[in-house]
Short mmCIF file of C-alpha atoms in Angstrom, two decimals:
data_model
loop_
_atom_site.label_atom_id
_atom_site.label_comp_id
_atom_site.label_asym_id
_atom_site.label_seq_id
_atom_site.Cartn_x
_atom_site.Cartn_y
_atom_site.Cartn_z
CA MET A 464 135.28 135.84 132.88
CA LYS A 465 133.95 135.42 136.37
CA SER A 466 134.40 131.98 137.92
CA PHE A 467 132.04 132.18 140.91
CA GLY A 468 129.03 130.66 139.18
CA LYS A 469 131.11 128.00 137.43
CA MET A 470 132.75 126.94 140.70
CA ILE A 471 129.39 126.53 142.48
CA CYS A 472 127.89 124.56 139.62
CA LEU A 473 130.89 122.25 139.22
CA VAL A 474 131.00 121.51 142.95
CA LEU A 475 127.28 120.67 143.08
CA LEU A 476 127.50 118.60 139.94
CA GLY A 477 130.52 116.69 141.25
CA LEU A 478 128.80 115.93 144.55
CA GLN A 479 125.65 114.68 142.83
CA ILE A 480 127.50 112.39 140.45
CA THR A 481 129.97 110.94 142.97
CA GLN A 482 127.21 110.19 145.49
CA SER A 483 124.96 108.49 142.94
CA GLN A 484 125.18 105.12 141.24
CA ALA A 485 127.79 104.82 138.50
CA GLN A 486 125.34 104.74 135.58
CA TYR A 487 125.15 107.53 133.04
CA SER A 488 122.93 108.56 130.16
CA PHE A 489 123.52 111.04 127.37
CA GLU A 490 121.16 113.25 125.42
CA MET A 491 121.27 115.65 122.51
CA TYR A 492 118.52 118.19 121.99
CA GLY A 493 117.53 121.40 120.27
CA ILE A 494 117.13 124.66 122.20
CA VAL A 495 114.64 127.39 121.32
CA PRO A 496 115.14 130.39 123.63
CA VAL A 497 112.00 132.52 123.82
CA SER A 498 112.86 136.09 124.79
CA LYS A 499 112.58 139.72 123.73
CA LEU A 500 115.96 139.47 122.05
CA ASN A 501 114.87 137.56 119.00
CA ASN A 502 112.24 135.30 117.50
CA GLY A 503 114.00 132.18 118.70
CA ALA A 504 117.29 130.40 118.18
CA LEU A 505 118.37 126.80 117.85
CA GLY A 506 121.15 125.14 119.79
CA LEU A 507 122.56 121.82 120.91
CA GLY A 508 123.40 120.33 124.26
CA LEU A 509 124.50 117.22 126.07
CA SER A 510 122.94 115.78 129.23
CA PHE A 511 124.29 113.09 131.52
CA SER A 512 122.80 111.50 134.60
CA CYS A 513 123.10 108.73 137.14
CA LYS A 514 120.96 105.61 137.22
CA PRO A 515 117.39 106.51 138.26
CA MET A 516 116.69 105.59 141.88
CA PRO A 517 113.13 104.28 142.50
CA PHE A 518 111.10 105.51 145.45
CA ASN A 519 109.63 102.00 145.80
CA PRO A 520 112.25 99.43 144.69
CA SER A 521 110.07 96.47 145.74
CA SER A 522 107.18 97.47 143.48
CA LYS A 523 106.52 95.10 140.59
CA LYS A 524 105.18 97.99 138.53
CA ASN A 525 107.07 101.05 137.37
CA SER A 526 107.40 103.42 140.28
CA ALA A 527 108.31 107.06 140.55
CA ASP A 528 112.04 107.65 140.76
CA ILE A 529 114.59 110.41 141.22
CA LEU A 530 117.63 111.24 139.12
CA PHE A 531 120.68 113.46 139.58
CA GLY A 532 122.89 114.76 136.79
CA GLY A 533 123.87 117.75 134.73
CA ASN A 534 123.99 119.19 131.25
CA PHE A 535 125.85 121.54 128.97
CA TYR A 536 124.28 123.58 126.17
CA GLY A 537 125.19 126.22 123.63
CA SER A 538 123.19 128.31 121.19
CA GLY A 539 123.70 131.20 118.83
CA LEU A 540 121.40 134.17 119.49
CA ASP A 541 121.89 136.59 116.61
CA ASN A 542 124.51 137.84 114.17
CA ARG A 543 125.29 140.90 112.07
CA VAL A 544 127.57 141.44 109.07
CA LEU A 545 129.27 144.79 108.42
CA LYS A 546 131.29 145.42 105.27
CA ASN A 547 134.24 147.77 104.69
CA VAL A 548 135.20 148.13 108.35
CA PRO A 549 138.63 149.83 108.74
CA LEU A 550 141.38 147.53 109.95
CA GLN A 551 143.48 148.81 112.82
CA SER A 552 147.18 149.70 112.44
CA PRO A 553 149.66 148.15 111.68
CA LYS A 554 147.33 146.38 109.21
CA GLU A 555 145.80 148.57 106.56
CA GLY A 556 142.71 148.45 104.40
CA PHE A 557 139.19 147.28 105.11
CA GLY A 558 137.51 144.04 105.99
CA GLN A 559 134.20 142.29 106.44
CA VAL A 560 133.20 141.83 110.08
CA THR A 561 130.70 139.19 111.19
CA MET A 562 129.48 139.75 114.77
CA LYS A 563 127.56 137.18 116.77
CA ASN A 564 126.19 136.60 120.26
CA THR A 565 126.45 133.11 121.74
CA ILE A 566 124.95 131.71 124.92
CA TYR A 567 126.28 128.66 126.77
CA GLY A 568 125.79 127.14 130.18
CA LEU A 569 126.24 124.28 132.61
CA ASN A 570 123.63 123.05 135.10
CA ALA A 571 123.38 120.62 138.00
CA ILE A 572 119.96 118.99 137.91
CA THR A 573 117.56 116.97 140.05
CA GLN A 574 114.42 115.42 138.55
CA VAL A 575 111.52 113.27 139.69
CA SER A 576 109.92 110.96 137.11
CA ILE A 577 106.38 109.55 137.42
CA PRO A 578 105.06 106.77 135.14
CA ILE A 579 101.78 107.32 133.31
CA ASN A 580 101.83 103.94 131.57
CA ASP A 581 104.42 101.46 130.32
CA VAL A 582 105.78 103.78 127.62
CA LEU A 583 105.01 107.31 128.84
CA ARG A 584 106.46 109.13 131.85
CA THR A 585 106.18 112.70 133.05
CA TYR A 586 108.92 114.51 134.96
CA ILE A 587 109.48 117.68 136.94
CA GLY A 588 112.85 119.03 137.98
CA ALA A 589 114.92 121.84 139.39
CA GLN A 590 118.36 123.10 138.44
CA ILE A 591 121.06 125.52 139.45
CA GLY A 592 123.96 126.43 137.26
CA TRP A 593 126.20 128.83 135.45
CA ARG A 594 125.41 130.57 132.19
CA GLY A 595 127.29 133.04 130.07
CA ILE A 596 127.21 134.97 126.85
CA SER A 597 130.02 135.83 124.49
CA SER A 598 129.92 138.53 121.82
CA ASP A 599 132.56 137.83 119.19
CA MET A 600 133.43 138.79 115.67
CA SER A 601 135.36 137.31 112.79
CA ILE A 602 137.35 139.57 110.46
CA LEU A 603 138.03 138.82 106.80
CA PRO A 604 140.25 141.38 104.99
CA ASN A 605 138.95 142.65 101.66
CA THR A 606 142.40 142.19 100.15
CA ALA A 607 145.19 139.77 100.85
CA ILE A 608 147.67 140.74 103.57
CA ASN A 609 151.15 139.29 103.10
CA GLY A 610 149.72 137.08 100.39
CA SER A 611 146.87 135.70 102.52
CA ARG A 612 143.23 136.55 103.29
CA LYS A 613 143.38 134.87 106.68
CA GLN A 614 140.22 135.19 108.76
CA SER A 615 140.81 136.10 112.40
CA SER A 616 138.55 136.30 115.44
CA GLN A 617 138.17 138.89 118.18
CA ASN A 618 136.14 138.94 121.39
CA ILE A 619 134.00 142.00 122.03
CA SER A 620 132.42 141.16 125.37
CA SER A 621 131.87 138.18 127.65
CA SER A 622 130.13 137.64 130.97
CA ASP A 623 128.60 134.98 133.21
CA GLN A 624 126.24 134.59 136.14
CA LEU A 625 124.44 132.14 138.43
CA SER A 626 121.02 130.91 137.28
CA TYR A 627 118.30 128.61 138.58
CA GLY A 628 114.92 127.34 137.48
CA LEU A 629 112.31 124.63 137.04
CA SER A 630 111.60 122.15 134.26
CA ALA A 631 108.83 119.75 133.24
CA GLY A 632 108.20 117.39 130.36
CA PHE A 633 107.33 113.95 129.02
CA LEU A 634 109.35 110.91 127.98
CA LEU A 635 107.99 108.55 125.35
CA LYS A 636 109.93 105.28 125.43
CA PHE A 637 110.79 103.80 122.04
CA SER A 638 112.87 100.97 123.48
CA GLU A 639 114.70 100.05 126.66
CA ALA A 640 117.53 102.38 125.61
CA VAL A 641 115.92 105.24 123.64
CA SER A 642 113.17 107.73 124.56
CA LEU A 643 111.76 110.87 122.96
CA ASP A 644 112.07 113.81 125.35
CA LEU A 645 109.69 116.79 125.06
CA GLY A 646 110.00 119.41 127.78
CA ALA A 647 110.35 123.04 128.77
CA THR A 648 112.46 124.93 131.29
CA TYR A 649 111.86 128.27 132.97
CA ASP A 650 115.17 129.77 134.05
CA THR A 651 115.84 133.03 135.88
CA THR A 652 118.42 135.06 137.75
CA ASN A 653 118.19 137.79 140.38
CA THR A 654 120.78 140.08 138.75
CA GLN A 655 120.27 142.46 135.84
CA ASN A 656 123.01 142.31 133.22
CA SER A 657 123.61 143.61 129.74
CA MET A 658 124.80 142.34 126.39
CA ILE A 659 125.89 143.79 123.06
CA ASN A 660 123.20 145.22 120.80
CA LEU A 661 124.37 144.13 117.35
CA ASN A 662 121.58 146.02 115.57
CA THR A 663 123.11 149.42 116.42
CA ALA A 664 126.71 148.51 115.51
CA HIS A 665 128.30 151.03 113.16
CA VAL A 666 131.64 152.47 112.08
CA GLU A 667 132.63 155.79 113.61
CA SER A 668 136.06 157.50 113.39
CA ASN A 669 137.75 154.33 112.10
CA SER A 670 136.37 152.29 115.03
CA LEU A 671 133.55 149.82 115.32
CA VAL A 672 131.04 151.19 117.85
CA VAL A 673 128.54 148.91 119.60
CA ASP A 674 126.00 149.66 122.31
CA ARG A 675 124.97 147.72 125.38
CA MET A 676 121.41 146.53 125.96
CA ASN A 677 119.64 144.89 128.89
CA ALA A 678 119.61 141.12 128.78
CA PRO A 679 116.48 139.25 129.90
CA MET A 680 116.43 137.98 133.46
CA ASP A 681 113.83 135.29 132.66
CA LEU A 682 113.97 132.72 129.92
CA LEU A 683 111.69 129.97 128.65
CA MET A 684 113.30 127.18 126.65
CA VAL A 685 111.49 124.43 124.80
CA LYS A 686 113.27 121.18 124.10
CA LEU A 687 112.74 118.25 121.75
CA GLY A 688 115.37 115.57 121.83
CA LEU A 689 116.35 111.94 122.09
CA PHE A 690 117.42 110.41 125.37
CA PHE A 691 119.84 107.47 125.22
CA THR A 692 120.63 105.10 128.06
CA ILE A 693 124.05 103.47 127.91
CA ASN A 694 123.29 100.38 129.98
CA GLU A 695 120.10 98.59 129.00
CA ASN A 696 120.14 96.80 132.34
CA THR A 697 118.80 99.99 133.88
CA ARG A 698 115.40 99.22 135.38
CA GLY A 699 112.47 99.63 132.96
CA GLY A 700 110.76 102.98 132.80
CA GLY A 701 113.53 104.90 134.48
CA TYR A 702 114.84 106.58 131.38
CA TYR A 703 114.44 110.29 131.54
CA SER A 704 116.55 113.32 131.16
CA GLY A 705 117.62 116.42 132.94
CA SER A 706 117.68 119.03 130.24
CA HIS A 707 118.03 122.64 131.29
CA HIS A 708 118.46 125.81 129.34
CA SER A 709 118.90 129.41 130.19
CA ASN A 710 120.13 132.79 129.13
CA SER A 711 120.99 136.18 130.59
CA TYR A 712 124.20 138.07 130.83
CA HIS A 713 126.51 140.62 132.35
CA SER A 714 127.93 143.58 130.51
CA CYS A 715 131.54 144.20 129.76
CA SER A 716 131.85 147.81 128.63
CA HIS A 717 135.34 148.66 127.50
CA HIS A 718 137.49 149.75 124.61
CA SER A 719 138.66 146.61 122.90
CA SER A 720 141.71 146.29 120.74
CA TYR A 721 142.91 142.83 119.89
CA HIS A 722 146.50 142.29 118.80
CA SER A 723 147.97 139.02 117.62
CA GLY A 724 150.79 138.35 115.27
CA GLY A 725 149.69 138.12 111.66
CA SER A 726 145.99 138.59 112.45
CA SER A 727 143.70 141.36 111.30
CA HIS A 728 141.93 143.33 114.01
CA VAL A 729 139.68 146.37 114.40
CA SER A 730 139.23 148.96 117.10
CA VAL A 731 136.02 148.30 119.06
CA ILE A 732 134.29 150.76 121.37
CA VAL A 733 131.58 149.36 123.65
CA ARG A 734 129.34 152.13 124.99
#
């Protein structure tokens, strides 16, 4: 897997965190990618950030502030089950293959939060990061091999790329440490990539054949989550998240044969 995007994102994220105040917050949220690939998918993520820095520290009222941080997310996109797929030599027989596409990513984020009242804030933000997709399959033999029906896994394709985008949302404060976070992120990339089309997967000449398809360059993600602040001494009203989500991919077209001791595997042709 390419490391260029990951290196850029990690460097930016490290600089933001080390140059900010040593205060962090964590968040878990659901991801709903909206794309031409599917009707939506759910995922989970984790956000962390520095202590919000007010634009007007001397103000007695809640002021607008800025936050730096990052997040990690992962989500399943789709899956497909094929039965009676031939196992590759030296194993013999047939097995059930479950294929799935998974998206994951890491972003460095910057957000500006503006108070509406004592309990409600709105925020806008920007992010840059790395995102990738992995197409994998699990193999379960129909019959026991050496006395065991051990399930094994095999990667079909994986890729990554640099992404960037904008986000906006609202924070409803429940307490000094917990807020409800409702937001959306538009994420894009300037490169066209491809991913595995699981709908066309089929068995041909004792091999599993899968096709490539274009992955979307643009993605809209809607988020609903809870935002937790570790240190309740953080100034009131400055509790908001950087939550970013994305998806798009490169293609990895190749003939794949996975060999590991004692594991079942199948021949895969990516066209």
